[in-house]
């Protein structure tokens, strides 16, 4: 298993690009998750395939990860009867989206650090997102054998592109993972998780093509995401394999948090 992930992770870092996924805060581990997702985001309907891979160099202490997705379909539809009958359908660009890759460390049992890099999207996004560095110190508390809680603070810094510099962002993240009928030896049973993320821009972005007095963009935006996940794990092929469904709601004015809903069917392998 470890050798397989050691081979596929570098390939995924190159080839897999995605919108940012919400993962519960857990110790570093080796795993692979694939899901098909349907999303309604600001009147745009889309269909994605998401891939998330993590390779634990030192289990529970150090891991590398990558999130990836491909947007197969993006369509917006509008119908109006105000003054005249109007039907409008637009097929949006499709293809790869952003890449998220990084490292997670848990040097002590309850405190760790997540550091990641976001690469701008391919043709799967119509929005010009920038290179982003994410620093996220987190805490992990194992309340019982079946219940764990995680909290994290995040800081995002962006690279300037074409004389445009997005303002830095801060955020807060919390997660709850609850296992029902769980077998620790076989790693089978039900797993329920909830993740919440709030993010806000703490300084205005700048358009440095303009005179200094006019550079500020007045965009101290904010937004939140909330995700619910239910997965049933079985013992198959000598591994723990999970099948589940998740639902995410997001709302806000900051990039990636626009009003919308997302539902997905997923498969996980550990």
PDB file of C-alpha atoms in Angstrom:
ATOM      1  CA  UNK A   1       0.000   0.000   0.000  1.00  0.00           C
ATOM      2  CA  UNK A   2       2.709   2.499   0.956  1.00  0.00           C
ATOM      3  CA  UNK A   3       4.714   1.736  -2.193  1.00  0.00           C
ATOM      4  CA  UNK A   4       1.634   2.280  -4.352  1.00  0.00           C
ATOM      5  CA  UNK A   5       0.933   5.688  -2.818  1.00  0.00           C
ATOM      6  CA  UNK A   6       4.595   6.617  -3.041  1.00  0.00           C
ATOM      7  CA  UNK A   7       4.386   6.113  -6.807  1.00  0.00           C
ATOM      8  CA  UNK A   8       1.020   7.724  -7.536  1.00  0.00           C
ATOM      9  CA  UNK A   9       1.351  10.808  -5.317  1.00  0.00           C
ATOM     10  CA  UNK A  10       3.939  12.625  -7.494  1.00  0.00           C
ATOM     11  CA  UNK A  11       1.794  11.899 -10.561  1.00  0.00           C
ATOM     12  CA  UNK A  12      -1.294  13.287  -8.864  1.00  0.00           C
ATOM     13  CA  UNK A  13       0.599  16.423  -7.875  1.00  0.00           C
ATOM     14  CA  UNK A  14       1.281  17.061 -11.555  1.00  0.00           C
ATOM     15  CA  UNK A  15      -1.973  15.929 -13.126  1.00  0.00           C
ATOM     16  CA  UNK A  16      -4.758  16.451 -10.582  1.00  0.00           C
ATOM     17  CA  UNK A  17      -6.279  19.875 -10.163  1.00  0.00           C
ATOM     18  CA  UNK A  18      -9.270  20.691  -7.978  1.00  0.00           C
ATOM     19  CA  UNK A  19     -11.459  23.037  -6.047  1.00  0.00           C
ATOM     20  CA  UNK A  20     -10.603  23.106  -2.347  1.00  0.00           C
ATOM     21  CA  UNK A  21     -12.152  20.219  -0.438  1.00  0.00           C
ATOM     22  CA  UNK A  22     -13.098  20.211   3.243  1.00  0.00           C
ATOM     23  CA  UNK A  23     -11.385  17.400   5.160  1.00  0.00           C
ATOM     24  CA  UNK A  24     -11.863  16.675   8.873  1.00  0.00           C
ATOM     25  CA  UNK A  25      -8.836  17.311  11.087  1.00  0.00           C
ATOM     26  CA  UNK A  26      -7.215  13.910  11.717  1.00  0.00           C
ATOM     27  CA  UNK A  27      -3.686  12.538  12.268  1.00  0.00           C
ATOM     28  CA  UNK A  28      -1.554  12.004   9.109  1.00  0.00           C
ATOM     29  CA  UNK A  29      -2.437   8.710   7.417  1.00  0.00           C
ATOM     30  CA  UNK A  30      -2.223   6.999   4.041  1.00  0.00           C
ATOM     31  CA  UNK A  31      -5.453   7.011   2.063  1.00  0.00           C
ATOM     32  CA  UNK A  32      -7.171   7.604  -1.240  1.00  0.00           C
ATOM     33  CA  UNK A  33     -10.641   9.043  -1.861  1.00  0.00           C
ATOM     34  CA  UNK A  34     -12.552   9.433  -5.124  1.00  0.00           C
ATOM     35  CA  UNK A  35     -15.953  11.072  -5.473  1.00  0.00           C
ATOM     36  CA  UNK A  36     -18.438  12.208  -8.082  1.00  0.00           C
ATOM     37  CA  UNK A  37     -19.968  15.558  -7.163  1.00  0.00           C
ATOM     38  CA  UNK A  38     -22.886  17.667  -8.381  1.00  0.00           C
ATOM     39  CA  UNK A  39     -22.729  21.377  -7.533  1.00  0.00           C
ATOM     40  CA  UNK A  40     -25.034  24.375  -7.823  1.00  0.00           C
ATOM     41  CA  UNK A  41     -22.911  27.497  -7.445  1.00  0.00           C
ATOM     42  CA  UNK A  42     -24.286  30.982  -8.254  1.00  0.00           C
ATOM     43  CA  UNK A  43     -26.781  29.571 -10.821  1.00  0.00           C
ATOM     44  CA  UNK A  44     -24.081  27.391 -12.433  1.00  0.00           C
ATOM     45  CA  UNK A  45     -24.716  23.623 -12.451  1.00  0.00           C
ATOM     46  CA  UNK A  46     -21.585  21.486 -12.611  1.00  0.00           C
ATOM     47  CA  UNK A  47     -20.456  17.864 -12.442  1.00  0.00           C
ATOM     48  CA  UNK A  48     -16.985  17.027 -11.066  1.00  0.00           C
ATOM     49  CA  UNK A  49     -14.821  14.047 -10.257  1.00  0.00           C
ATOM     50  CA  UNK A  50     -12.681  14.701  -7.169  1.00  0.00           C
ATOM     51  CA  UNK A  51      -9.534  12.858  -6.082  1.00  0.00           C
ATOM     52  CA  UNK A  52      -7.789  13.221  -2.707  1.00  0.00           C
ATOM     53  CA  UNK A  53      -4.605  11.300  -1.879  1.00  0.00           C
ATOM     54  CA  UNK A  54      -2.439  11.327   1.232  1.00  0.00           C
ATOM     55  CA  UNK A  55       0.782   9.420   1.868  1.00  0.00           C
ATOM     56  CA  UNK A  56       2.003   9.051   5.462  1.00  0.00           C
ATOM     57  CA  UNK A  57       5.802   9.086   5.438  1.00  0.00           C
ATOM     58  CA  UNK A  58       5.610   8.502   9.206  1.00  0.00           C
ATOM     59  CA  UNK A  59       2.074   7.330  10.145  1.00  0.00           C
ATOM     60  CA  UNK A  60       0.313   9.724  12.541  1.00  0.00           C
ATOM     61  CA  UNK A  61       3.278  12.134  12.436  1.00  0.00           C
ATOM     62  CA  UNK A  62       4.097  13.253   8.866  1.00  0.00           C
ATOM     63  CA  UNK A  63       2.318  13.032   5.500  1.00  0.00           C
ATOM     64  CA  UNK A  64       2.129  14.538   2.007  1.00  0.00           C
ATOM     65  CA  UNK A  65      -1.213  15.195   0.336  1.00  0.00           C
ATOM     66  CA  UNK A  66      -2.848  16.401  -2.866  1.00  0.00           C
ATOM     67  CA  UNK A  67      -6.453  17.239  -3.798  1.00  0.00           C
ATOM     68  CA  UNK A  68      -7.587  16.990  -7.396  1.00  0.00           C
ATOM     69  CA  UNK A  69     -10.672  17.157  -9.617  1.00  0.00           C
ATOM     70  CA  UNK A  70     -11.835  17.402 -13.195  1.00  0.00           C
ATOM     71  CA  UNK A  71     -14.933  19.391 -14.165  1.00  0.00           C
ATOM     72  CA  UNK A  72     -16.853  17.426 -16.785  1.00  0.00           C
ATOM     73  CA  UNK A  73     -19.822  19.757 -17.111  1.00  0.00           C
ATOM     74  CA  UNK A  74     -20.701  23.328 -16.207  1.00  0.00           C
ATOM     75  CA  UNK A  75     -24.011  24.820 -17.361  1.00  0.00           C
ATOM     76  CA  UNK A  76     -26.030  27.895 -16.391  1.00  0.00           C
ATOM     77  CA  UNK A  77     -29.715  28.280 -17.292  1.00  0.00           C
ATOM     78  CA  UNK A  78     -31.965  31.319 -17.021  1.00  0.00           C
ATOM     79  CA  UNK A  79     -35.688  31.699 -17.710  1.00  0.00           C
ATOM     80  CA  UNK A  80     -37.512  35.036 -17.617  1.00  0.00           C
ATOM     81  CA  UNK A  81     -41.015  36.293 -18.460  1.00  0.00           C
ATOM     82  CA  UNK A  82     -40.477  39.947 -17.495  1.00  0.00           C
ATOM     83  CA  UNK A  83     -41.638  41.847 -20.555  1.00  0.00           C
ATOM     84  CA  UNK A  84     -40.787  38.982 -22.906  1.00  0.00           C
ATOM     85  CA  UNK A  85     -40.206  35.251 -22.881  1.00  0.00           C
ATOM     86  CA  UNK A  86     -36.515  34.505 -22.502  1.00  0.00           C
ATOM     87  CA  UNK A  87     -34.606  31.222 -22.249  1.00  0.00           C
ATOM     88  CA  UNK A  88     -30.823  31.249 -21.864  1.00  0.00           C
ATOM     89  CA  UNK A  89     -28.449  28.310 -21.569  1.00  0.00           C
ATOM     90  CA  UNK A  90     -24.681  28.627 -21.432  1.00  0.00           C
ATOM     91  CA  UNK A  91     -22.133  25.784 -21.490  1.00  0.00           C
ATOM     92  CA  UNK A  92     -19.174  26.861 -19.362  1.00  0.00           C
ATOM     93  CA  UNK A  93     -15.542  25.921 -19.879  1.00  0.00           C
ATOM     94  CA  UNK A  94     -14.641  22.478 -18.580  1.00  0.00           C
ATOM     95  CA  UNK A  95     -11.390  20.790 -17.637  1.00  0.00           C
ATOM     96  CA  UNK A  96      -8.896  20.781 -14.790  1.00  0.00           C
ATOM     97  CA  UNK A  97      -9.283  23.167 -11.872  1.00  0.00           C
ATOM     98  CA  UNK A  98      -6.866  24.314  -9.139  1.00  0.00           C
ATOM     99  CA  UNK A  99      -4.228  22.044  -7.589  1.00  0.00           C
ATOM    100  CA  UNK A 100      -3.842  21.754  -3.815  1.00  0.00           C
ATOM    101  CA  UNK A 101      -0.707  20.059  -2.506  1.00  0.00           C
ATOM    102  CA  UNK A 102       1.012  20.189   0.847  1.00  0.00           C
ATOM    103  CA  UNK A 103       2.378  18.597   3.990  1.00  0.00           C
ATOM    104  CA  UNK A 104       0.891  17.791   7.408  1.00  0.00           C
ATOM    105  CA  UNK A 105       2.853  17.217  10.593  1.00  0.00           C
ATOM    106  CA  UNK A 106       1.685  16.223  14.082  1.00  0.00           C
ATOM    107  CA  UNK A 107       4.815  16.440  16.275  1.00  0.00           C
ATOM    108  CA  UNK A 108       2.814  15.945  19.470  1.00  0.00           C
ATOM    109  CA  UNK A 109      -0.428  14.041  19.984  1.00  0.00           C
ATOM    110  CA  UNK A 110      -2.653  17.139  20.038  1.00  0.00           C
ATOM    111  CA  UNK A 111      -0.849  19.922  18.065  1.00  0.00           C
ATOM    112  CA  UNK A 112       0.148  19.986  14.408  1.00  0.00           C
ATOM    113  CA  UNK A 113       0.720  22.088  11.301  1.00  0.00           C
ATOM    114  CA  UNK A 114      -0.729  21.937   7.799  1.00  0.00           C
ATOM    115  CA  UNK A 115       1.128  23.846   5.051  1.00  0.00           C
ATOM    116  CA  UNK A 116      -0.118  23.846   1.471  1.00  0.00           C
ATOM    117  CA  UNK A 117       0.211  25.523  -1.918  1.00  0.00           C
ATOM    118  CA  UNK A 118      -2.557  26.267  -4.412  1.00  0.00           C
ATOM    119  CA  UNK A 119      -1.737  26.439  -8.116  1.00  0.00           C
ATOM    120  CA  UNK A 120      -4.123  28.450 -10.369  1.00  0.00           C
ATOM    121  CA  UNK A 121      -6.759  26.511 -12.334  1.00  0.00           C
ATOM    122  CA  UNK A 122      -6.703  25.112 -15.839  1.00  0.00           C
ATOM    123  CA  UNK A 123      -9.750  25.338 -18.084  1.00  0.00           C
ATOM    124  CA  UNK A 124     -12.121  24.006 -15.414  1.00  0.00           C
ATOM    125  CA  UNK A 125     -12.628  27.442 -13.861  1.00  0.00           C
ATOM    126  CA  UNK A 126     -13.627  30.806 -15.299  1.00  0.00           C
ATOM    127  CA  UNK A 127     -12.189  32.669 -12.323  1.00  0.00           C
ATOM    128  CA  UNK A 128      -8.614  33.873 -12.181  1.00  0.00           C
ATOM    129  CA  UNK A 129      -7.411  32.495  -8.874  1.00  0.00           C
ATOM    130  CA  UNK A 130      -3.832  33.179  -7.784  1.00  0.00           C
ATOM    131  CA  UNK A 131      -0.941  31.163  -6.368  1.00  0.00           C
ATOM    132  CA  UNK A 132      -1.686  30.837  -2.651  1.00  0.00           C
ATOM    133  CA  UNK A 133       0.316  29.760   0.394  1.00  0.00           C
ATOM    134  CA  UNK A 134      -1.743  28.322   3.247  1.00  0.00           C
ATOM    135  CA  UNK A 135      -0.376  27.976   6.804  1.00  0.00           C
ATOM    136  CA  UNK A 136      -2.721  26.196   9.193  1.00  0.00           C
ATOM    137  CA  UNK A 137      -1.768  25.292  12.779  1.00  0.00           C
ATOM    138  CA  UNK A 138      -4.292  22.836  14.206  1.00  0.00           C
ATOM    139  CA  UNK A 139      -5.225  20.958  17.362  1.00  0.00           C
ATOM    140  CA  UNK A 140      -6.514  17.388  17.511  1.00  0.00           C
ATOM    141  CA  UNK A 141      -8.316  15.982  20.533  1.00  0.00           C
ATOM    142  CA  UNK A 142      -9.285  12.302  20.851  1.00  0.00           C
ATOM    143  CA  UNK A 143     -12.112  12.438  23.390  1.00  0.00           C
ATOM    144  CA  UNK A 144     -12.816   8.707  23.232  1.00  0.00           C
ATOM    145  CA  UNK A 145     -12.173   5.670  21.063  1.00  0.00           C
ATOM    146  CA  UNK A 146     -14.953   6.769  18.686  1.00  0.00           C
ATOM    147  CA  UNK A 147     -15.101  10.567  19.015  1.00  0.00           C
ATOM    148  CA  UNK A 148     -12.532  13.199  17.979  1.00  0.00           C
ATOM    149  CA  UNK A 149     -12.544  16.986  17.587  1.00  0.00           C
ATOM    150  CA  UNK A 150     -10.209  19.204  15.601  1.00  0.00           C
ATOM    151  CA  UNK A 151      -9.770  22.976  15.386  1.00  0.00           C
ATOM    152  CA  UNK A 152      -7.463  25.072  13.205  1.00  0.00           C
ATOM    153  CA  UNK A 153      -6.568  28.651  12.370  1.00  0.00           C
ATOM    154  CA  UNK A 154      -5.453  29.460   8.837  1.00  0.00           C
ATOM    155  CA  UNK A 155      -3.536  32.218   7.101  1.00  0.00           C
ATOM    156  CA  UNK A 156      -3.490  32.638   3.318  1.00  0.00           C
ATOM    157  CA  UNK A 157      -0.984  34.763   1.399  1.00  0.00           C
ATOM    158  CA  UNK A 158      -1.113  35.280  -2.380  1.00  0.00           C
ATOM    159  CA  UNK A 159       1.438  35.984  -5.095  1.00  0.00           C
ATOM    160  CA  UNK A 160       1.053  39.074  -7.246  1.00  0.00           C
ATOM    161  CA  UNK A 161       0.039  38.443 -10.855  1.00  0.00           C
ATOM    162  CA  UNK A 162      -0.232  41.053 -13.650  1.00  0.00           C
ATOM    163  CA  UNK A 163       0.228  43.793 -11.040  1.00  0.00           C
ATOM    164  CA  UNK A 164      -2.791  42.584  -9.074  1.00  0.00           C
ATOM    165  CA  UNK A 165      -2.226  41.537  -5.440  1.00  0.00           C
ATOM    166  CA  UNK A 166      -5.088  39.863  -3.520  1.00  0.00           C
ATOM    167  CA  UNK A 167      -5.318  40.777   0.153  1.00  0.00           C
ATOM    168  CA  UNK A 168      -4.260  38.234   2.786  1.00  0.00           C
ATOM    169  CA  UNK A 169      -6.912  36.091   4.461  1.00  0.00           C
ATOM    170  CA  UNK A 170      -7.459  34.454   7.831  1.00  0.00           C
ATOM    171  CA  UNK A 171      -9.869  31.703   8.800  1.00  0.00           C
ATOM    172  CA  UNK A 172     -11.097  29.295  11.442  1.00  0.00           C
ATOM    173  CA  UNK A 173     -11.856  25.607  10.897  1.00  0.00           C
ATOM    174  CA  UNK A 174     -13.462  23.001  13.162  1.00  0.00           C
ATOM    175  CA  UNK A 175     -14.330  19.335  12.638  1.00  0.00           C
ATOM    176  CA  UNK A 176     -16.076  16.512  14.477  1.00  0.00           C
ATOM    177  CA  UNK A 177     -15.619  12.806  13.655  1.00  0.00           C
ATOM    178  CA  UNK A 178     -17.855  10.175  15.254  1.00  0.00           C
ATOM    179  CA  UNK A 179     -17.552   6.417  14.655  1.00  0.00           C
ATOM    180  CA  UNK A 180     -20.476   4.040  15.236  1.00  0.00           C
ATOM    181  CA  UNK A 181     -20.159   0.270  15.588  1.00  0.00           C
ATOM    182  CA  UNK A 182     -16.450   0.649  14.901  1.00  0.00           C
ATOM    183  CA  UNK A 183     -14.034  -2.261  14.852  1.00  0.00           C
ATOM    184  CA  UNK A 184     -10.494  -0.983  15.594  1.00  0.00           C
ATOM    185  CA  UNK A 185      -8.827  -4.152  14.328  1.00  0.00           C
ATOM    186  CA  UNK A 186     -10.571  -4.350  10.937  1.00  0.00           C
ATOM    187  CA  UNK A 187     -11.271  -0.581  10.638  1.00  0.00           C
ATOM    188  CA  UNK A 188     -14.904  -1.193   9.736  1.00  0.00           C
ATOM    189  CA  UNK A 189     -18.143   0.481  10.762  1.00  0.00           C
ATOM    190  CA  UNK A 190     -19.900   3.809  10.275  1.00  0.00           C
ATOM    191  CA  UNK A 191     -18.080   7.158  10.264  1.00  0.00           C
ATOM    192  CA  UNK A 192     -19.900  10.480  10.533  1.00  0.00           C
ATOM    193  CA  UNK A 193     -18.078  13.794  10.183  1.00  0.00           C
ATOM    194  CA  UNK A 194     -18.886  17.488  10.137  1.00  0.00           C
ATOM    195  CA  UNK A 195     -16.500  20.252   9.037  1.00  0.00           C
ATOM    196  CA  UNK A 196     -16.995  24.020   9.319  1.00  0.00           C
ATOM    197  CA  UNK A 197     -14.765  26.710   7.776  1.00  0.00           C
ATOM    198  CA  UNK A 198     -15.033  30.497   8.054  1.00  0.00           C
ATOM    199  CA  UNK A 199     -12.664  32.693   6.050  1.00  0.00           C
ATOM    200  CA  UNK A 200     -12.251  36.466   5.698  1.00  0.00           C
ATOM    201  CA  UNK A 201      -9.983  38.876   3.844  1.00  0.00           C
ATOM    202  CA  UNK A 202      -8.161  41.081   6.357  1.00  0.00           C
ATOM    203  CA  UNK A 203      -6.771  43.656   3.903  1.00  0.00           C
ATOM    204  CA  UNK A 204      -8.038  45.104   0.651  1.00  0.00           C
ATOM    205  CA  UNK A 205      -6.670  43.752  -2.611  1.00  0.00           C
ATOM    206  CA  UNK A 206      -4.655  46.130  -4.797  1.00  0.00           C
ATOM    207  CA  UNK A 207      -4.687  46.835  -8.520  1.00  0.00           C
ATOM    208  CA  UNK A 208      -1.129  48.122  -8.923  1.00  0.00           C
ATOM    209  CA  UNK A 209      -1.754  49.142 -12.519  1.00  0.00           C
ATOM    210  CA  UNK A 210      -3.491  52.232 -11.127  1.00  0.00           C
ATOM    211  CA  UNK A 211      -2.155  55.279  -9.344  1.00  0.00           C
ATOM    212  CA  UNK A 212      -1.457  54.667  -5.639  1.00  0.00           C
ATOM    213  CA  UNK A 213      -4.521  56.626  -4.492  1.00  0.00           C
ATOM    214  CA  UNK A 214      -6.842  54.343  -6.486  1.00  0.00           C
ATOM    215  CA  UNK A 215      -5.290  50.896  -5.939  1.00  0.00           C
ATOM    216  CA  UNK A 216      -7.487  49.673  -3.062  1.00  0.00           C
ATOM    217  CA  UNK A 217     -10.289  47.363  -4.253  1.00  0.00           C
ATOM    218  CA  UNK A 218     -12.671  47.687  -1.265  1.00  0.00           C
ATOM    219  CA  UNK A 219     -13.049  43.900  -1.057  1.00  0.00           C
ATOM    220  CA  UNK A 220     -12.797  42.823   2.571  1.00  0.00           C
ATOM    221  CA  UNK A 221     -15.070  39.889   1.801  1.00  0.00           C
ATOM    222  CA  UNK A 222     -15.844  36.789   3.872  1.00  0.00           C
ATOM    223  CA  UNK A 223     -17.609  33.450   3.592  1.00  0.00           C
ATOM    224  CA  UNK A 224     -18.218  30.070   5.192  1.00  0.00           C
ATOM    225  CA  UNK A 225     -18.476  26.396   4.231  1.00  0.00           C
ATOM    226  CA  UNK A 226     -20.115  23.521   6.092  1.00  0.00           C
ATOM    227  CA  UNK A 227     -19.834  19.857   5.082  1.00  0.00           C
ATOM    228  CA  UNK A 228     -21.579  16.723   6.389  1.00  0.00           C
ATOM    229  CA  UNK A 229     -20.280  13.238   5.543  1.00  0.00           C
ATOM    230  CA  UNK A 230     -21.615   9.723   6.218  1.00  0.00           C
ATOM    231  CA  UNK A 231     -19.447   6.719   5.228  1.00  0.00           C
ATOM    232  CA  UNK A 232     -19.733   2.967   5.815  1.00  0.00           C
ATOM    233  CA  UNK A 233     -16.412   1.093   5.896  1.00  0.00           C
ATOM    234  CA  UNK A 234     -16.023  -2.591   4.975  1.00  0.00           C
ATOM    235  CA  UNK A 235     -13.083  -4.993   4.891  1.00  0.00           C
ATOM    236  CA  UNK A 236     -12.306  -5.740   1.239  1.00  0.00           C
ATOM    237  CA  UNK A 237      -9.161  -6.997  -0.526  1.00  0.00           C
ATOM    238  CA  UNK A 238      -7.289  -6.791   2.757  1.00  0.00           C
ATOM    239  CA  UNK A 239      -8.027  -3.054   3.091  1.00  0.00           C
ATOM    240  CA  UNK A 240     -10.590  -0.804   4.718  1.00  0.00           C
ATOM    241  CA  UNK A 241     -12.895   0.448   1.954  1.00  0.00           C
ATOM    242  CA  UNK A 242     -15.607   3.032   2.552  1.00  0.00           C
ATOM    243  CA  UNK A 243     -18.691   4.045   0.555  1.00  0.00           C
ATOM    244  CA  UNK A 244     -20.543   7.200   1.476  1.00  0.00           C
ATOM    245  CA  UNK A 245     -22.301  10.433   0.653  1.00  0.00           C
ATOM    246  CA  UNK A 246     -21.557  14.026   1.647  1.00  0.00           C
ATOM    247  CA  UNK A 247     -23.293  17.378   1.396  1.00  0.00           C
ATOM    248  CA  UNK A 248     -21.708  20.833   1.503  1.00  0.00           C
ATOM    249  CA  UNK A 249     -23.275  24.273   1.731  1.00  0.00           C
ATOM    250  CA  UNK A 250     -21.248  27.445   1.200  1.00  0.00           C
ATOM    251  CA  UNK A 251     -22.094  31.128   1.191  1.00  0.00           C
ATOM    252  CA  UNK A 252     -20.140  34.366   0.986  1.00  0.00           C
ATOM    253  CA  UNK A 253     -18.559  36.990  -1.235  1.00  0.00           C
ATOM    254  CA  UNK A 254     -14.978  35.698  -1.200  1.00  0.00           C
ATOM    255  CA  UNK A 255     -13.627  33.502  -4.054  1.00  0.00           C
ATOM    256  CA  UNK A 256     -14.569  29.861  -3.554  1.00  0.00           C
ATOM    257  CA  UNK A 257     -17.334  30.634  -1.041  1.00  0.00           C
ATOM    258  CA  UNK A 258     -20.057  31.931  -3.362  1.00  0.00           C
ATOM    259  CA  UNK A 259     -23.617  30.853  -2.483  1.00  0.00           C
ATOM    260  CA  UNK A 260     -24.160  27.237  -3.463  1.00  0.00           C
ATOM    261  CA  UNK A 261     -24.673  23.586  -2.621  1.00  0.00           C
ATOM    262  CA  UNK A 262     -22.640  20.479  -3.381  1.00  0.00           C
ATOM    263  CA  UNK A 263     -23.548  16.797  -3.010  1.00  0.00           C
ATOM    264  CA  UNK A 264     -21.229  13.876  -3.731  1.00  0.00           C
ATOM    265  CA  UNK A 265     -21.012  10.081  -3.690  1.00  0.00           C
ATOM    266  CA  UNK A 266     -17.590   8.882  -2.563  1.00  0.00           C
ATOM    267  CA  UNK A 267     -15.305   5.870  -2.176  1.00  0.00           C
ATOM    268  CA  UNK A 268     -12.405   5.796   0.308  1.00  0.00           C
ATOM    269  CA  UNK A 269      -9.493   3.380   0.648  1.00  0.00           C
ATOM    270  CA  UNK A 270      -7.183   3.054   3.670  1.00  0.00           C
TER     271      UNK A 270
END
